[in-house]
Amino acid sequence: MTPSSPSRPLTTVGLLAAVALGTAGCSADADADVLEQTRSRGTLRVAITEANPPWNFLEDNEPVGYDIDVAEELAERLDIDEVEFIGSDFASFIGGVQANRFDIVISGQTITEERLEQVAFSRPYEVNGISVFVSEDDTSITEVSSLSGQTIAVTEGTTQADYAREEIPDAQIKTYRNATLALTDVALGRADAALVSRFQGAYLAEENDLAVASGPLLETEVNGMSFRRGEEAFKEAVDEALGDMIEDGTLSEISRRWLGGLDMAEELSALPAD
């Protein structure tokens, strides 16, 4: 997705139907088979932001978080020896997939209609939502209507950025490479509020004393892993591995570790069936 072409998240029913269709109708190089390439190479190249705790971030210069554990478990189930994590950002994920700079993005991308026209998505692997975060001493912003005319910090290339542009009247939108930078500017008074995923924002607020949440979730987002269109064998293998992780409790264990005890498998099970 490009900043000049925002898209809204699909409705949940439509979203799941689109993901189930996967790569139907796509054309691809007959020689391109990501699954076999990664197995032969022995490495799964995974794009992450490196700055979105608790999903993925650097600790002692090593990537850690929910996405990291999921990616490593996925590679093992795909019979791929190791994972190479590649730092990128939301504005560059789609172009990176299309240019074959990495094999898959595992970094909390919301599945939208526009993105589905450019890349393929796995079945959902996490459910998230948008929260409003403000500085600790700001009591003026209590709900989304309070954001009108304010300076709003968002991560470029995300659905949060789309939401701010489309739903908040007269707002001045400031964009950043990641939510850590956006929240930092709120704490420093350079922005009035930030729109950030609920878990990520809560983690950063607690760990770094940057900002506090205000008001309920603005939207619920269903996120998937993205990769090149036309890779039917890869999509089938990824979806099967994710399904097994949900069924055998592995995804629940990972999410409880990183998301304050939340069971992501339960969150996913609440989504409508295909």
C-alpha atoms as a printed R data frame, in Angstrom:
    type eleno elety resid chain resno       x       y       z
1   ATOM     1    CA   MET     A     1   0.000   0.000   0.000
2   ATOM     2    CA   THR     A     2   1.229   3.505  -0.785
3   ATOM     3    CA   PRO     A     3   0.509   6.603   1.283
4   ATOM     4    CA   SER     A     4  -1.519   8.083  -1.614
5   ATOM     5    CA   SER     A     5  -3.763   5.026  -1.897
6   ATOM     6    CA   PRO     A     6  -5.247   4.267   1.537
7   ATOM     7    CA   SER     A     7  -7.551   1.277   2.000
8   ATOM     8    CA   ARG     A     8  -9.971   0.197   4.672
9   ATOM     9    CA   PRO     A     9  -9.729  -3.223   6.302
10  ATOM    10    CA   LEU     A    10 -12.091  -5.778   4.838
11  ATOM    11    CA   THR     A    11 -15.110  -6.783   6.866
12  ATOM    12    CA   THR     A    12 -14.224  -9.910   8.790
13  ATOM    13    CA   VAL     A    13 -16.430 -12.224   6.700
14  ATOM    14    CA   GLY     A    14 -15.179 -10.769   3.417
15  ATOM    15    CA   LEU     A    15 -11.620 -10.802   4.671
16  ATOM    16    CA   LEU     A    16 -11.674 -14.476   5.581
17  ATOM    17    CA   ALA     A    17 -13.266 -15.361   2.260
18  ATOM    18    CA   ALA     A    18 -10.553 -13.461   0.389
19  ATOM    19    CA   VAL     A    19  -7.785 -15.115   2.380
20  ATOM    20    CA   ALA     A    20  -9.341 -18.536   1.792
21  ATOM    21    CA   LEU     A    21  -9.260 -17.868  -1.945
22  ATOM    22    CA   GLY     A    22  -5.598 -16.998  -1.460
23  ATOM    23    CA   THR     A    23  -3.779 -16.885  -4.765
24  ATOM    24    CA   ALA     A    24  -6.665 -17.923  -7.004
25  ATOM    25    CA   GLY     A    25  -6.514 -16.179 -10.350
26  ATOM    26    CA   CYS     A    26  -2.907 -15.088  -9.929
27  ATOM    27    CA   SER     A    27  -0.215 -15.760 -12.460
28  ATOM    28    CA   ALA     A    28   3.349 -16.501 -11.415
29  ATOM    29    CA   ASP     A    29   6.642 -17.536 -12.887
30  ATOM    30    CA   ALA     A    30   6.419 -21.315 -13.305
31  ATOM    31    CA   ASP     A    31   9.951 -21.616 -11.954
32  ATOM    32    CA   ALA     A    32   9.160 -19.595  -8.826
33  ATOM    33    CA   ASP     A    33   8.479 -21.862  -5.873
34  ATOM    34    CA   VAL     A    34   9.247 -20.141  -2.595
35  ATOM    35    CA   LEU     A    35   8.697 -23.274  -0.540
36  ATOM    36    CA   GLU     A    36  11.295 -25.296  -2.436
37  ATOM    37    CA   GLN     A    37  13.679 -22.335  -2.645
38  ATOM    38    CA   THR     A    38  13.623 -21.791   1.102
39  ATOM    39    CA   ARG     A    39  14.080 -25.488   1.843
40  ATOM    40    CA   SER     A    40  16.951 -25.748  -0.607
41  ATOM    41    CA   ARG     A    41  18.574 -22.592   0.768
42  ATOM    42    CA   GLY     A    42  17.904 -23.716   4.318
43  ATOM    43    CA   THR     A    43  16.779 -20.220   5.308
44  ATOM    44    CA   LEU     A    44  13.416 -18.485   5.563
45  ATOM    45    CA   ARG     A    45  13.860 -14.730   5.033
46  ATOM    46    CA   VAL     A    46  11.350 -12.966   7.282
47  ATOM    47    CA   ALA     A    47  10.686  -9.222   7.221
48  ATOM    48    CA   ILE     A    48   9.936  -7.482  10.520
49  ATOM    49    CA   THR     A    49  10.007  -3.885  11.735
50  ATOM    50    CA   GLU     A    50  12.375  -4.625  14.654
51  ATOM    51    CA   ALA     A    51  10.611  -1.846  16.589
52  ATOM    52    CA   ASN     A    52   7.101  -3.025  17.454
53  ATOM    53    CA   PRO     A    53   7.110  -4.633  20.895
54  ATOM    54    CA   PRO     A    54   5.741  -7.003  22.019
55  ATOM    55    CA   TRP     A    55   5.266  -8.273  18.452
56  ATOM    56    CA   ASN     A    56   8.885  -7.919  17.322
57  ATOM    57    CA   PHE     A    57  11.769  -5.815  18.595
58  ATOM    58    CA   LEU     A    58  15.477  -5.947  19.352
59  ATOM    59    CA   GLU     A    59  16.797  -6.996  22.745
60  ATOM    60    CA   ASP     A    60  20.578  -7.040  23.111
61  ATOM    61    CA   ASN     A    61  20.599  -6.587  19.324
62  ATOM    62    CA   GLU     A    62  18.670  -9.842  18.823
63  ATOM    63    CA   PRO     A    63  15.080  -9.994  17.498
64  ATOM    64    CA   VAL     A    64  12.525 -11.161  20.063
65  ATOM    65    CA   GLY     A    65   8.753 -11.095  20.468
66  ATOM    66    CA   TYR     A    66   5.548 -12.815  19.425
67  ATOM    67    CA   ASP     A    67   6.283 -12.601  15.688
68  ATOM    68    CA   ILE     A    68   9.798 -13.956  16.208
69  ATOM    69    CA   ASP     A    69   8.632 -17.035  18.105
70  ATOM    70    CA   VAL     A    70   5.874 -17.652  15.555
71  ATOM    71    CA   ALA     A    71   8.326 -17.296  12.643
72  ATOM    72    CA   GLU     A    72  10.827 -19.725  14.156
73  ATOM    73    CA   GLU     A    73   8.111 -22.267  14.903
74  ATOM    74    CA   LEU     A    74   6.759 -21.867  11.365
75  ATOM    75    CA   ALA     A    75  10.175 -22.467   9.791
76  ATOM    76    CA   GLU     A    76  10.640 -25.629  11.824
77  ATOM    77    CA   ARG     A    77   7.267 -26.959  10.706
78  ATOM    78    CA   LEU     A    78   8.101 -26.121   7.089
79  ATOM    79    CA   ASP     A    79  11.360 -28.123   7.338
80  ATOM    80    CA   ILE     A    80  13.475 -24.998   6.913
81  ATOM    81    CA   ASP     A    81  16.677 -24.977   8.941
82  ATOM    82    CA   GLU     A    82  16.835 -21.372  10.126
83  ATOM    83    CA   VAL     A    83  15.237 -17.943   9.966
84  ATOM    84    CA   GLU     A    84  16.938 -14.781   8.711
85  ATOM    85    CA   PHE     A    85  15.151 -11.741  10.094
86  ATOM    86    CA   ILE     A    86  15.338  -8.665   7.871
87  ATOM    87    CA   GLY     A    87  14.553  -5.205   9.227
88  ATOM    88    CA   SER     A    88  12.051  -3.240   7.149
89  ATOM    89    CA   ASP     A    89   8.932  -1.116   7.696
90  ATOM    90    CA   PHE     A    90   5.250  -1.117   6.793
91  ATOM    91    CA   ALA     A    91   5.717   1.282   3.881
92  ATOM    92    CA   SER     A    92   8.294  -1.097   2.317
93  ATOM    93    CA   PHE     A    93   6.822  -4.535   3.049
94  ATOM    94    CA   ILE     A    94   4.831  -4.961  -0.148
95  ATOM    95    CA   GLY     A    95   7.606  -3.716  -2.426
96  ATOM    96    CA   GLY     A    96  10.080  -5.965  -0.628
97  ATOM    97    CA   VAL     A    97   7.900  -9.030  -1.133
98  ATOM    98    CA   GLN     A    98   7.379  -8.216  -4.797
99  ATOM    99    CA   ALA     A    99  11.112  -7.625  -5.331
100 ATOM   100    CA   ASN     A   100  11.980 -10.910  -3.571
101 ATOM   101    CA   ARG     A   101  14.037  -9.175  -0.888
102 ATOM   102    CA   PHE     A   102  12.394 -11.487   1.627
103 ATOM   103    CA   ASP     A   103  10.171 -14.553   1.463
104 ATOM   104    CA   ILE     A   104   7.464 -13.543   3.915
105 ATOM   105    CA   VAL     A   105   6.396 -10.673   6.152
106 ATOM   106    CA   ILE     A   106   5.525 -11.687   9.723
107 ATOM   107    CA   SER     A   107   4.974  -8.311  11.327
108 ATOM   108    CA   GLY     A   108   1.296  -7.731  12.041
109 ATOM   109    CA   GLN     A   109   0.065  -6.613   8.614
110 ATOM   110    CA   THR     A   110  -3.691  -6.092   8.517
111 ATOM   111    CA   ILE     A   111  -5.345  -7.892   5.608
112 ATOM   112    CA   THR     A   112  -7.005  -5.316   3.348
113 ATOM   113    CA   GLU     A   113  -8.524  -5.372  -0.119
114 ATOM   114    CA   GLU     A   114  -5.789  -3.210  -1.603
115 ATOM   115    CA   ARG     A   115  -2.991  -5.319  -0.139
116 ATOM   116    CA   LEU     A   116  -4.640  -8.484  -1.464
117 ATOM   117    CA   GLU     A   117  -4.320  -7.023  -4.955
118 ATOM   118    CA   GLN     A   118  -0.551  -6.817  -4.519
119 ATOM   119    CA   VAL     A   119   0.485  -9.722  -2.278
120 ATOM   120    CA   ALA     A   120  -0.989 -12.955  -0.935
121 ATOM   121    CA   PHE     A   121  -1.816 -13.520   2.719
122 ATOM   122    CA   SER     A   122  -1.802 -16.512   5.015
123 ATOM   123    CA   ARG     A   123  -4.765 -17.378   7.173
124 ATOM   124    CA   PRO     A   124  -5.022 -14.953  10.122
125 ATOM   125    CA   TYR     A   125  -2.436 -15.471  12.847
126 ATOM   126    CA   GLU     A   126  -3.338 -12.589  15.158
127 ATOM   127    CA   VAL     A   127  -6.174 -10.214  15.990
128 ATOM   128    CA   ASN     A   128  -5.321  -6.683  17.026
129 ATOM   129    CA   GLY     A   129  -6.932  -3.285  17.426
130 ATOM   130    CA   ILE     A   130  -6.206   0.453  17.341
131 ATOM   131    CA   SER     A   131  -5.970   2.421  20.577
132 ATOM   132    CA   VAL     A   132  -5.430   6.112  21.221
133 ATOM   133    CA   PHE     A   133  -2.363   6.993  23.302
134 ATOM   134    CA   VAL     A   134  -1.704  10.386  24.835
135 ATOM   135    CA   SER     A   135   0.838  11.846  27.246
136 ATOM   136    CA   GLU     A   136   0.247  11.015  30.895
137 ATOM   137    CA   ASP     A   137  -0.672  14.573  31.872
138 ATOM   138    CA   ASP     A   138  -3.114  15.162  28.985
139 ATOM   139    CA   THR     A   139  -6.743  14.906  30.115
140 ATOM   140    CA   SER     A   140  -8.266  16.734  27.145
141 ATOM   141    CA   ILE     A   141  -8.353  13.739  24.786
142 ATOM   142    CA   THR     A   142 -10.841  11.175  26.041
143 ATOM   143    CA   GLU     A   143 -12.395   9.761  22.847
144 ATOM   144    CA   VAL     A   144 -11.988   9.811  19.081
145 ATOM   145    CA   SER     A   145 -14.070  12.988  18.705
146 ATOM   146    CA   SER     A   146 -11.474  14.765  20.868
147 ATOM   147    CA   LEU     A   147  -8.872  14.152  18.161
148 ATOM   148    CA   SER     A   148 -10.428  16.557  15.642
149 ATOM   149    CA   GLY     A   149  -7.908  19.255  14.720
150 ATOM   150    CA   GLN     A   150  -5.130  17.623  16.744
151 ATOM   151    CA   THR     A   151  -1.663  16.524  15.639
152 ATOM   152    CA   ILE     A   152  -1.805  12.736  15.284
153 ATOM   153    CA   ALA     A   153   1.258  10.477  15.158
154 ATOM   154    CA   VAL     A   154   0.989   7.280  13.091
155 ATOM   155    CA   THR     A   155   3.255   4.716  11.451
156 ATOM   156    CA   GLU     A   156   3.318   5.218   7.681
157 ATOM   157    CA   GLY     A   157   1.907   2.374   5.600
158 ATOM   158    CA   THR     A   158  -0.421   1.106   8.357
159 ATOM   159    CA   THR     A   159  -4.192   0.980   8.685
160 ATOM   160    CA   GLN     A   160  -3.788   3.345  11.638
161 ATOM   161    CA   ALA     A   161  -2.495   5.967   9.199
162 ATOM   162    CA   ASP     A   162  -5.471   5.304   6.920
163 ATOM   163    CA   TYR     A   163  -7.873   5.628   9.834
164 ATOM   164    CA   ALA     A   164  -6.410   8.957  10.907
165 ATOM   165    CA   ARG     A   165  -6.623  10.398   7.378
166 ATOM   166    CA   GLU     A   166 -10.161   9.187   6.750
167 ATOM   167    CA   GLU     A   167 -11.910   9.391  10.110
168 ATOM   168    CA   ILE     A   168 -10.405  12.327  12.046
169 ATOM   169    CA   PRO     A   169 -11.517  15.732  10.715
170 ATOM   170    CA   ASP     A   170  -8.945  18.510  10.317
171 ATOM   171    CA   ALA     A   171  -6.172  16.455  11.906
172 ATOM   172    CA   GLN     A   172  -2.523  17.138  11.162
173 ATOM   173    CA   ILE     A   173  -1.031  13.732  10.418
174 ATOM   174    CA   LYS     A   174   2.628  13.114  11.299
175 ATOM   175    CA   THR     A   175   4.097   9.871   9.988
176 ATOM   176    CA   TYR     A   176   6.937   7.762  11.378
177 ATOM   177    CA   ARG     A   177   8.806   4.594  10.472
178 ATOM   178    CA   ASN     A   178   7.551   2.815  13.580
179 ATOM   179    CA   ALA     A   179   5.291   3.257  16.595
180 ATOM   180    CA   THR     A   180   8.170   3.706  19.030
181 ATOM   181    CA   LEU     A   181   9.118   6.951  17.286
182 ATOM   182    CA   ALA     A   182   5.477   8.050  17.105
183 ATOM   183    CA   LEU     A   183   4.867   7.489  20.811
184 ATOM   184    CA   THR     A   184   8.135   9.166  21.719
185 ATOM   185    CA   ASP     A   185   7.000  12.347  19.963
186 ATOM   186    CA   VAL     A   186   3.734  12.253  21.918
187 ATOM   187    CA   ALA     A   187   5.706  12.002  25.154
188 ATOM   188    CA   LEU     A   188   7.884  14.943  24.049
189 ATOM   189    CA   GLY     A   189   4.870  17.081  23.136
190 ATOM   190    CA   ARG     A   190   5.555  17.069  19.403
191 ATOM   191    CA   ALA     A   191   2.222  15.345  18.740
192 ATOM   192    CA   ASP     A   192  -1.041  15.344  20.680
193 ATOM   193    CA   ALA     A   193  -1.867  11.657  20.309
194 ATOM   194    CA   ALA     A   194  -0.767   8.474  18.590
195 ATOM   195    CA   LEU     A   195  -2.838   5.731  17.004
196 ATOM   196    CA   VAL     A   196  -1.063   2.463  17.792
197 ATOM   197    CA   SER     A   197  -1.963  -1.213  18.120
198 ATOM   198    CA   ARG     A   198  -3.375  -1.970  21.572
199 ATOM   199    CA   PHE     A   199  -0.683  -4.432  22.700
200 ATOM   200    CA   GLN     A   200   2.242  -2.546  21.250
201 ATOM   201    CA   GLY     A   201   1.179   0.782  22.691
202 ATOM   202    CA   ALA     A   202   0.459  -0.692  26.114
203 ATOM   203    CA   TYR     A   203   3.857  -2.398  26.164
204 ATOM   204    CA   LEU     A   204   5.722   0.784  25.233
205 ATOM   205    CA   ALA     A   205   3.751   2.891  27.686
206 ATOM   206    CA   GLU     A   206   4.496   0.522  30.542
207 ATOM   207    CA   GLU     A   207   8.128  -0.180  29.680
208 ATOM   208    CA   ASN     A   208   9.218   3.328  28.704
209 ATOM   209    CA   ASP     A   209   6.698   5.591  30.441
210 ATOM   210    CA   LEU     A   210   5.880   7.172  27.093
211 ATOM   211    CA   ALA     A   211   2.119   7.494  26.951
212 ATOM   212    CA   VAL     A   212  -1.126   6.096  28.306
213 ATOM   213    CA   ALA     A   213  -4.184   4.787  26.510
214 ATOM   214    CA   SER     A   214  -7.331   6.872  26.293
215 ATOM   215    CA   GLY     A   215 -10.719   5.487  25.325
216 ATOM   216    CA   PRO     A   216 -11.828   2.180  23.760
217 ATOM   217    CA   LEU     A   217 -10.456   0.417  20.689
218 ATOM   218    CA   LEU     A   218 -11.194   2.328  17.491
219 ATOM   219    CA   GLU     A   219 -11.133  -0.730  15.226
220 ATOM   220    CA   THR     A   220 -10.383  -4.424  15.331
221 ATOM   221    CA   GLU     A   221  -7.815  -5.661  12.820
222 ATOM   222    CA   VAL     A   222  -7.231  -9.179  11.502
223 ATOM   223    CA   ASN     A   223  -3.575  -9.707  10.584
224 ATOM   224    CA   GLY     A   224  -1.845 -12.224   8.349
225 ATOM   225    CA   MET     A   225   1.563 -13.084   6.930
226 ATOM   226    CA   SER     A   226   2.190 -11.771   3.421
227 ATOM   227    CA   PHE     A   227   4.208 -13.225   0.533
228 ATOM   228    CA   ARG     A   228   4.314 -13.179  -3.272
229 ATOM   229    CA   ARG     A   229   1.129 -13.878  -5.188
230 ATOM   230    CA   GLY     A   230   0.971 -17.117  -7.132
231 ATOM   231    CA   GLU     A   231   2.835 -19.198  -4.521
232 ATOM   232    CA   GLU     A   232   0.075 -21.756  -3.925
233 ATOM   233    CA   ALA     A   233   2.325 -24.462  -2.445
234 ATOM   234    CA   PHE     A   234   3.886 -21.992  -0.015
235 ATOM   235    CA   LYS     A   235   0.499 -20.621   1.078
236 ATOM   236    CA   GLU     A   236  -0.879 -24.125   1.605
237 ATOM   237    CA   ALA     A   237   2.126 -25.137   3.709
238 ATOM   238    CA   VAL     A   238   2.052 -21.939   5.791
239 ATOM   239    CA   ASP     A   239  -1.684 -22.208   6.414
240 ATOM   240    CA   GLU     A   240  -1.381 -25.852   7.408
241 ATOM   241    CA   ALA     A   241   1.457 -25.090   9.829
242 ATOM   242    CA   LEU     A   242  -0.485 -22.220  11.400
243 ATOM   243    CA   GLY     A   243  -3.535 -24.437  11.744
244 ATOM   244    CA   ASP     A   244  -1.461 -27.061  13.525
245 ATOM   245    CA   MET     A   245   0.031 -24.424  15.837
246 ATOM   246    CA   ILE     A   246  -3.463 -23.320  16.792
247 ATOM   247    CA   GLU     A   247  -4.733 -26.858  17.304
248 ATOM   248    CA   ASP     A   248  -1.831 -28.156  19.397
249 ATOM   249    CA   GLY     A   249  -1.660 -25.109  21.696
250 ATOM   250    CA   THR     A   250   1.657 -23.711  20.444
251 ATOM   251    CA   LEU     A   251   0.194 -20.370  19.368
252 ATOM   252    CA   SER     A   252  -1.588 -20.047  22.718
253 ATOM   253    CA   GLU     A   253   1.677 -20.647  24.553
254 ATOM   254    CA   ILE     A   254   3.526 -18.045  22.480
255 ATOM   255    CA   SER     A   255   0.815 -15.416  22.872
256 ATOM   256    CA   ARG     A   256   0.494 -15.915  26.621
257 ATOM   257    CA   ARG     A   257   4.242 -15.356  26.902
258 ATOM   258    CA   TRP     A   258   4.233 -12.030  25.052
259 ATOM   259    CA   LEU     A   259   0.693 -10.622  25.295
260 ATOM   260    CA   GLY     A   260   0.055 -10.528  29.012
261 ATOM   261    CA   GLY     A   261  -1.559 -13.948  29.200
262 ATOM   262    CA   LEU     A   262  -3.927 -13.461  26.254
263 ATOM   263    CA   ASP     A   263  -4.753 -16.623  24.283
264 ATOM   264    CA   MET     A   264  -4.506 -15.674  20.605
265 ATOM   265    CA   ALA     A   265  -6.005 -19.000  19.533
266 ATOM   266    CA   GLU     A   266  -9.201 -18.046  21.370
267 ATOM   267    CA   GLU     A   267  -9.178 -14.626  19.705
268 ATOM   268    CA   LEU     A   268  -8.871 -16.264  16.286
269 ATOM   269    CA   SER     A   269 -11.558 -18.825  17.028
270 ATOM   270    CA   ALA     A   270 -14.027 -15.987  17.606
271 ATOM   271    CA   LEU     A   271 -13.688 -14.889  13.965
272 ATOM   272    CA   PRO     A   272 -16.476 -16.026  11.614
273 ATOM   273    CA   ALA     A   273 -15.877 -19.272   9.723
274 ATOM   274    CA   ASP     A   274 -14.858 -19.043   6.058
